[in-house]
Short mmCIF file of C-alpha atoms and ligand atoms in Angstrom, two decimals:
data_model
loop_
_atom_site.label_atom_id
_atom_site.label_comp_id
_atom_site.label_asym_id
_atom_site.label_seq_id
_atom_site.Cartn_x
_atom_site.Cartn_y
_atom_site.Cartn_z
CA MET A 275 14.67 -47.55 66.95
CA ASP A 276 16.43 -49.67 69.50
CA ALA A 277 15.20 -52.85 67.84
CA ALA A 278 16.34 -51.61 64.42
CA LEU A 279 19.78 -50.78 65.81
CA GLN A 280 20.02 -54.19 67.51
CA GLU A 281 19.14 -55.90 64.26
CA ARG A 282 21.74 -53.89 62.35
CA LEU A 283 24.46 -54.70 64.87
CA SER A 284 23.59 -58.38 64.85
CA PHE A 285 23.67 -58.41 61.02
CA GLU A 286 27.12 -56.80 61.09
CA MET A 287 28.32 -59.28 63.74
CA GLN A 288 27.21 -62.18 61.56
CA LEU A 289 28.88 -60.64 58.52
CA ARG A 290 32.12 -60.49 60.50
CA GLY A 291 32.22 -64.28 60.60
CA ALA A 292 30.85 -64.83 57.10
CA LEU A 293 34.25 -64.80 55.36
CA ALA A 294 35.75 -67.31 57.78
CA ARG A 295 32.67 -69.54 57.54
CA ASN A 296 32.90 -69.56 53.74
CA GLU A 297 29.45 -68.02 53.38
CA LEU A 298 30.52 -65.44 50.79
CA SER A 299 30.66 -66.29 47.12
CA LEU A 300 30.79 -64.57 43.77
CA ALA A 301 28.19 -64.73 41.04
CA PHE A 302 29.30 -63.92 37.50
CA GLN A 303 27.38 -62.10 34.79
CA PRO A 304 28.61 -61.87 31.19
CA LEU A 305 28.98 -58.64 29.23
CA VAL A 306 28.27 -59.33 25.60
CA ASP A 307 29.66 -57.66 22.48
CA THR A 308 26.70 -56.19 20.56
CA ARG A 309 28.30 -57.00 17.19
CA ASP A 310 28.49 -60.77 17.52
CA ASN A 311 26.93 -61.74 20.90
CA ARG A 312 30.31 -62.98 22.11
CA ILE A 313 31.16 -62.69 25.80
CA ALA A 314 33.73 -59.92 26.11
CA SER A 315 34.04 -59.78 29.87
CA VAL A 316 32.34 -60.96 33.05
CA GLU A 317 31.35 -59.00 36.15
CA ALA A 318 31.90 -60.52 39.60
CA LEU A 319 29.02 -59.84 42.00
CA LEU A 320 29.13 -60.55 45.73
CA ARG A 321 26.67 -62.97 47.33
CA TRP A 322 26.21 -63.89 50.99
CA HIS A 323 24.58 -67.22 51.74
CA HIS A 324 23.26 -66.41 55.19
CA PRO A 325 22.45 -69.52 57.26
CA GLN A 326 18.99 -68.18 58.29
CA LEU A 327 18.17 -65.42 55.82
CA GLY A 328 19.24 -67.29 52.68
CA LEU A 329 20.82 -65.36 49.83
CA VAL A 330 21.45 -61.73 50.83
CA ALA A 331 21.80 -59.09 48.11
CA PRO A 332 24.99 -56.98 47.87
CA GLU A 333 22.88 -53.86 48.23
CA ARG A 334 22.41 -54.91 51.86
CA VAL A 335 25.82 -56.50 52.41
CA ILE A 336 28.06 -53.72 51.05
CA PRO A 337 26.61 -50.88 53.20
CA ALA A 338 26.85 -53.14 56.29
CA ALA A 339 30.45 -53.99 55.38
CA GLU A 340 31.24 -50.28 54.97
CA ARG A 341 29.66 -49.34 58.33
CA SER A 342 31.45 -52.08 60.23
CA GLY A 343 34.90 -51.68 58.69
CA LEU A 344 34.64 -55.07 56.98
CA ILE A 345 34.74 -53.64 53.47
CA GLY A 346 38.57 -53.88 53.51
CA PRO A 347 38.85 -57.66 54.05
CA ILE A 348 35.69 -58.43 52.04
CA GLY A 349 36.78 -56.19 49.15
CA ASP A 350 40.22 -57.83 49.11
CA TRP A 351 38.63 -61.27 49.10
CA VAL A 352 36.40 -60.28 46.16
CA LEU A 353 39.38 -58.96 44.18
CA ARG A 354 41.50 -62.03 44.76
CA GLU A 355 38.71 -64.56 44.23
CA ALA A 356 37.53 -62.83 41.03
CA CYS A 357 41.07 -62.85 39.60
CA LEU A 358 41.63 -66.50 40.61
CA VAL A 359 38.41 -67.56 38.87
CA ALA A 360 39.26 -65.45 35.80
CA ALA A 361 42.60 -67.27 35.57
CA THR A 362 40.62 -70.39 34.58
CA TRP A 363 38.87 -68.58 31.68
CA PRO A 364 40.06 -67.99 28.10
CA ASP A 365 42.84 -65.42 28.07
CA ASP A 366 40.85 -62.78 26.18
CA VAL A 367 37.96 -62.62 28.67
CA SER A 368 38.38 -59.98 31.36
CA VAL A 369 36.83 -59.76 34.81
CA SER A 370 35.16 -56.69 36.33
CA VAL A 371 35.26 -56.05 40.05
CA ASN A 372 33.19 -53.44 41.88
CA VAL A 373 35.23 -51.36 44.28
CA SER A 374 33.42 -49.25 46.84
CA ALA A 375 34.04 -45.65 47.84
CA LEU A 376 35.58 -46.63 51.17
CA GLN A 377 38.14 -48.90 49.52
CA PHE A 378 39.29 -45.85 47.57
CA SER A 379 39.97 -43.99 50.81
CA ARG A 380 43.18 -45.97 51.41
CA ARG A 381 46.20 -46.45 49.18
CA THR A 382 46.45 -50.09 50.36
CA LEU A 383 43.92 -50.82 47.59
CA ILE A 384 46.81 -50.61 45.11
CA ARG A 385 48.78 -53.29 46.95
CA HIS A 386 45.72 -55.53 47.14
CA VAL A 387 45.14 -55.20 43.41
CA GLU A 388 48.80 -56.06 42.77
CA ASP A 389 48.54 -59.07 45.10
CA ALA A 390 45.39 -60.34 43.35
CA LEU A 391 47.12 -60.03 39.96
CA ARG A 392 50.27 -61.75 41.17
CA VAL A 393 48.54 -64.64 42.95
CA SER A 394 46.21 -65.32 40.00
CA GLY A 395 48.78 -64.65 37.29
CA ILE A 396 46.25 -62.90 35.03
CA ARG A 397 47.41 -60.08 32.76
CA PRO A 398 46.65 -56.72 34.44
CA SER A 399 44.63 -55.60 31.42
CA ARG A 400 42.19 -58.46 32.10
CA LEU A 401 41.19 -56.82 35.39
CA GLU A 402 38.64 -54.07 35.17
CA ILE A 403 37.88 -51.95 38.22
CA GLU A 404 34.33 -50.59 38.37
CA VAL A 405 34.01 -47.34 40.22
CA THR A 406 30.83 -45.40 40.97
CA GLU A 407 30.42 -41.70 41.36
CA SER A 408 30.14 -42.03 45.14
CA ALA A 409 33.80 -43.07 45.25
CA LEU A 410 34.83 -40.07 43.19
CA LEU A 411 32.67 -37.75 45.24
CA ALA A 412 33.87 -38.91 48.65
CA ASN A 413 37.58 -38.36 48.20
CA ASN A 414 38.29 -36.86 44.87
CA ASP A 415 42.06 -36.17 44.97
CA LEU A 416 43.01 -39.42 46.67
CA THR A 417 40.64 -41.44 44.47
CA MET A 418 42.03 -39.85 41.31
CA SER A 419 45.59 -40.60 42.34
CA ILE A 420 44.69 -44.23 43.17
CA LEU A 421 42.89 -44.57 39.82
CA LYS A 422 45.98 -43.29 38.00
CA GLU A 423 48.16 -45.76 39.88
CA LEU A 424 45.80 -48.64 39.03
CA ARG A 425 45.94 -47.56 35.40
CA ARG A 426 49.76 -47.49 35.58
CA ILE A 427 49.70 -51.09 36.84
CA GLY A 428 47.71 -51.91 33.71
CA ALA A 429 44.16 -52.43 35.03
CA ARG A 430 41.23 -50.94 33.13
CA ILE A 431 38.83 -48.57 34.83
CA SER A 432 35.12 -48.19 34.17
CA LEU A 433 32.58 -45.71 35.45
CA ASP A 434 29.63 -47.75 36.77
CA ASP A 435 25.97 -46.66 37.00
CA PHE A 436 26.71 -43.70 34.73
CA GLY A 437 24.14 -40.92 34.91
CA THR A 438 22.75 -41.63 38.36
CA GLY A 439 24.99 -39.19 40.23
CA TYR A 440 24.82 -35.46 39.94
CA SER A 441 28.06 -34.79 38.14
CA SER A 442 28.89 -37.85 36.06
CA ILE A 443 29.93 -35.91 32.98
CA GLY A 444 32.43 -33.87 35.00
CA TYR A 445 34.23 -37.08 35.93
CA LEU A 446 34.71 -37.92 32.28
CA ARG A 447 36.74 -34.72 32.03
CA ASP A 448 38.82 -35.50 35.12
CA PHE A 449 39.83 -39.06 34.26
CA ALA A 450 40.17 -41.05 31.04
CA PHE A 451 37.87 -43.95 31.86
CA ASP A 452 38.13 -46.99 29.61
CA ARG A 453 34.42 -47.71 29.74
CA ILE A 454 31.13 -46.13 30.71
CA LYS A 455 28.41 -48.39 32.07
CA ILE A 456 25.07 -46.71 31.44
CA ASP A 457 22.80 -47.27 34.41
CA ARG A 458 19.87 -49.57 33.90
CA SER A 459 17.35 -46.89 34.87
CA PHE A 460 18.10 -45.22 31.50
CA VAL A 461 17.84 -48.48 29.58
CA ARG A 462 14.46 -49.12 31.24
CA ASP A 463 13.19 -45.74 29.99
CA VAL A 464 13.97 -46.42 26.33
CA GLY A 465 10.80 -46.19 24.32
CA ILE A 466 8.91 -44.76 27.30
CA GLY A 467 8.38 -41.16 26.34
CA PRO A 468 10.79 -39.08 24.29
CA ASN A 469 13.31 -38.32 27.05
CA GLY A 470 14.42 -41.87 27.84
CA THR A 471 15.34 -42.55 24.24
CA ALA A 472 17.01 -39.16 23.77
CA ILE A 473 19.16 -39.56 26.89
CA MET A 474 20.37 -43.01 25.84
CA LYS A 475 21.24 -41.76 22.37
CA ALA A 476 23.12 -38.80 23.84
CA VAL A 477 25.17 -40.91 26.28
CA ILE A 478 26.11 -43.52 23.67
CA GLY A 479 27.08 -40.65 21.32
CA LEU A 480 29.11 -39.01 24.08
CA GLY A 481 31.07 -42.22 24.58
CA ARG A 482 31.68 -42.49 20.86
CA SER A 483 32.96 -38.90 20.62
CA LEU A 484 35.27 -39.40 23.59
CA GLY A 485 36.51 -42.76 22.32
CA ILE A 486 35.18 -44.54 25.42
CA SER A 487 33.34 -47.87 25.09
CA THR A 488 29.76 -47.81 26.29
CA ILE A 489 27.97 -50.67 28.03
CA ALA A 490 24.21 -50.77 28.53
CA GLU A 491 23.29 -52.28 31.93
CA GLY A 492 20.07 -54.11 32.66
CA VAL A 493 18.98 -54.92 29.11
CA GLU A 494 15.99 -57.22 29.40
CA THR A 495 13.99 -57.05 26.16
CA SER A 496 14.63 -57.44 22.43
CA ALA A 497 13.40 -53.89 21.89
CA GLN A 498 16.02 -52.53 24.29
CA LEU A 499 18.73 -54.67 22.72
CA ASP A 500 17.82 -53.58 19.18
CA PHE A 501 17.85 -49.97 20.27
CA VAL A 502 21.25 -49.94 22.01
CA ARG A 503 22.79 -52.03 19.24
CA GLY A 504 21.40 -49.65 16.61
CA GLU A 505 22.83 -46.67 18.45
CA GLY A 506 26.30 -48.24 18.45
CA CYS A 507 26.55 -49.21 22.12
CA CYS A 508 29.54 -51.58 22.40
CA GLU A 509 28.40 -54.12 25.00
CA VAL A 510 25.30 -55.24 26.80
CA GLN A 511 24.86 -56.68 30.28
CA GLY A 512 21.45 -57.90 31.27
CA PHE A 513 18.97 -60.66 31.82
CA ILE A 514 18.35 -60.83 28.05
CA PHE A 515 21.66 -62.71 27.79
CA SER A 516 22.16 -64.09 31.28
CA PRO A 517 21.50 -63.33 34.95
CA PRO A 518 24.47 -63.59 37.32
CA VAL A 519 25.36 -67.29 37.67
CA PRO A 520 27.77 -69.32 39.86
CA ALA A 521 31.42 -69.70 38.80
CA SER A 522 30.87 -73.26 37.56
CA SER A 523 28.09 -72.18 35.18
CA ILE A 524 30.04 -69.27 33.76
CA THR A 525 32.91 -71.63 32.92
CA ARG A 526 30.47 -73.80 30.95
CA THR A 527 28.99 -70.74 29.26
CA LEU A 528 32.44 -69.47 28.32
CA ALA A 529 33.18 -72.74 26.57
CA ARG A 530 30.39 -71.82 24.12
CA ARG A 531 31.40 -68.18 24.14
CA THR A 532 28.43 -66.83 22.20
CA LEU A 533 25.09 -66.17 23.88
CA VAL A 534 21.57 -66.17 22.49
CA ALA A 535 19.36 -63.18 23.30
CA ARG A 536 16.15 -64.15 25.06
CA SER A 537 13.73 -61.40 25.98
CA ILE A 538 12.94 -61.55 29.68
CA ASP A 539 9.28 -62.24 28.93
CA ASP A 540 10.47 -65.57 27.44
CA GLY A 541 10.26 -66.82 31.02
CA ILE A 542 13.84 -67.38 32.21
CA GLY A 543 14.24 -67.28 36.03
CA ARG A 544 15.55 -63.90 37.10
CA SER A 545 15.87 -63.68 40.83
CA LEU A 546 19.16 -62.97 42.62
CA ALA A 547 21.28 -65.84 41.34
CA SER A 548 23.71 -67.68 43.59
P1 LIG B 295 26.23 -53.10 39.59
O1 LIG B 295 27.70 -53.10 39.74
O2 LIG B 295 25.62 -52.04 38.75
O3 LIG B 295 25.85 -54.56 39.07
C1 LIG B 295 24.79 -54.86 38.22
C2 LIG B 295 23.56 -55.23 39.01
O4 LIG B 295 22.46 -55.25 38.10
C3 LIG B 295 23.62 -56.63 39.59
O5 LIG B 295 22.86 -56.64 40.80
C4 LIG B 295 22.90 -57.48 38.55
O6 LIG B 295 22.33 -58.68 39.05
C5 LIG B 295 21.82 -56.50 38.14
N1 LIG B 295 21.33 -56.78 36.78
C6 LIG B 295 22.04 -57.19 35.71
N2 LIG B 295 21.27 -57.31 34.62
C7 LIG B 295 20.02 -56.97 34.99
C8 LIG B 295 18.75 -56.89 34.30
O7 LIG B 295 18.63 -57.15 33.11
N3 LIG B 295 17.67 -56.48 35.03
C9 LIG B 295 17.77 -56.17 36.35
N4 LIG B 295 16.66 -55.80 36.98
N5 LIG B 295 18.94 -56.24 37.04
C10 LIG B 295 20.05 -56.62 36.36
P2 LIG B 295 23.45 -57.22 42.16
O8 LIG B 295 24.28 -58.43 41.90
O9 LIG B 295 22.31 -57.33 43.12
O10 LIG B 295 24.42 -56.06 42.63
C11 LIG B 295 23.92 -54.81 42.99
C12 LIG B 295 25.03 -53.83 43.24
O11 LIG B 295 25.79 -54.18 44.39
C13 LIG B 295 26.05 -53.78 42.09
O12 LIG B 295 25.53 -53.00 41.04
C14 LIG B 295 27.24 -53.16 42.80
O13 LIG B 295 27.09 -51.75 42.88
C15 LIG B 295 27.10 -53.73 44.19
N6 LIG B 295 28.05 -54.85 44.33
C16 LIG B 295 27.92 -56.14 43.95
N7 LIG B 295 29.02 -56.86 44.26
C17 LIG B 295 29.89 -55.98 44.82
C18 LIG B 295 31.23 -56.09 45.35
O14 LIG B 295 31.88 -57.14 45.34
N8 LIG B 295 31.79 -54.94 45.88
C19 LIG B 295 31.12 -53.74 45.90
N9 LIG B 295 31.74 -52.68 46.41
N10 LIG B 295 29.88 -53.60 45.40
C20 LIG B 295 29.27 -54.70 44.88
MG1 LIG B 296 29.22 -52.94 38.57
MG1 LIG B 297 26.00 -50.70 37.49
#
């Protein structure tokens, strides 16, 4: 236990210096309109290039940042950097930024969003804040009031990983989200037994009835793409179109604007991209 604790503390210590040492970067993954395969928006995803460990996944970095109080400065950096990069893209492509539960525990988040918009000069409606149920669960009243303020500023708000929490539908009643991102565990289950398909149909239909755009996360195969497209899902994010790529590659991709679907079994490299 002692060794595990030591390792955790050392990881957090190293993370403390990562921002200053320029070891953090953003990878960008397109979200594609199902009607015409055009890139509608792009999600910014945190990467840490650790000098010894190599590329560290956000699933390890974010919890460490939350435990050590670094989520504030790292989250602000992500917001600002994502908006600055988006400022170099065509004006109708928006950028999505993941914001963690702890960032929603302080009203300073609003000022940091305003700063990122001002410094980058992008229209507020081009910034989309992705929030997961854990943020809503942790601090409901404060989170709701911050979400309303972010909406007033003009940012769009999406509910990420929809369906994985225990009360996702309740949150749709409490706040008028702009978009629902259907978790990839549901997409993976399409065609595998009757339930997976039925749940996807129901969630896409729910979005349609509420007038909220739906996005299918983690689409990897042509069969999954055909299914979500057929059900009227608005956008797709997944390896079938592109893995997360560095900022320079997404700029090149955006110049083309339309992507070609390639089933993951077509052999494109899929590991954690830089
Ligand atoms: P997320 O926000 O749901 O982001 C989508 C994740 O799904 C990304 O993982 C992406 O690489 C992965 N993905 C996309 N398409 C596919 C696919 O077709 N197949 C599979 N197997 N995976 C796919 P990533 O980049 O490792 O990020 C994991 C999570 O870490 C994110 O999930 C998000 O919750 C969190 N995260 C990433 N960056 C940030 C950040 O800057 N701040 C905060 N608070 N959280 C972040
Ligand atoms: Mg997300
Ligand atoms: Mg997600």
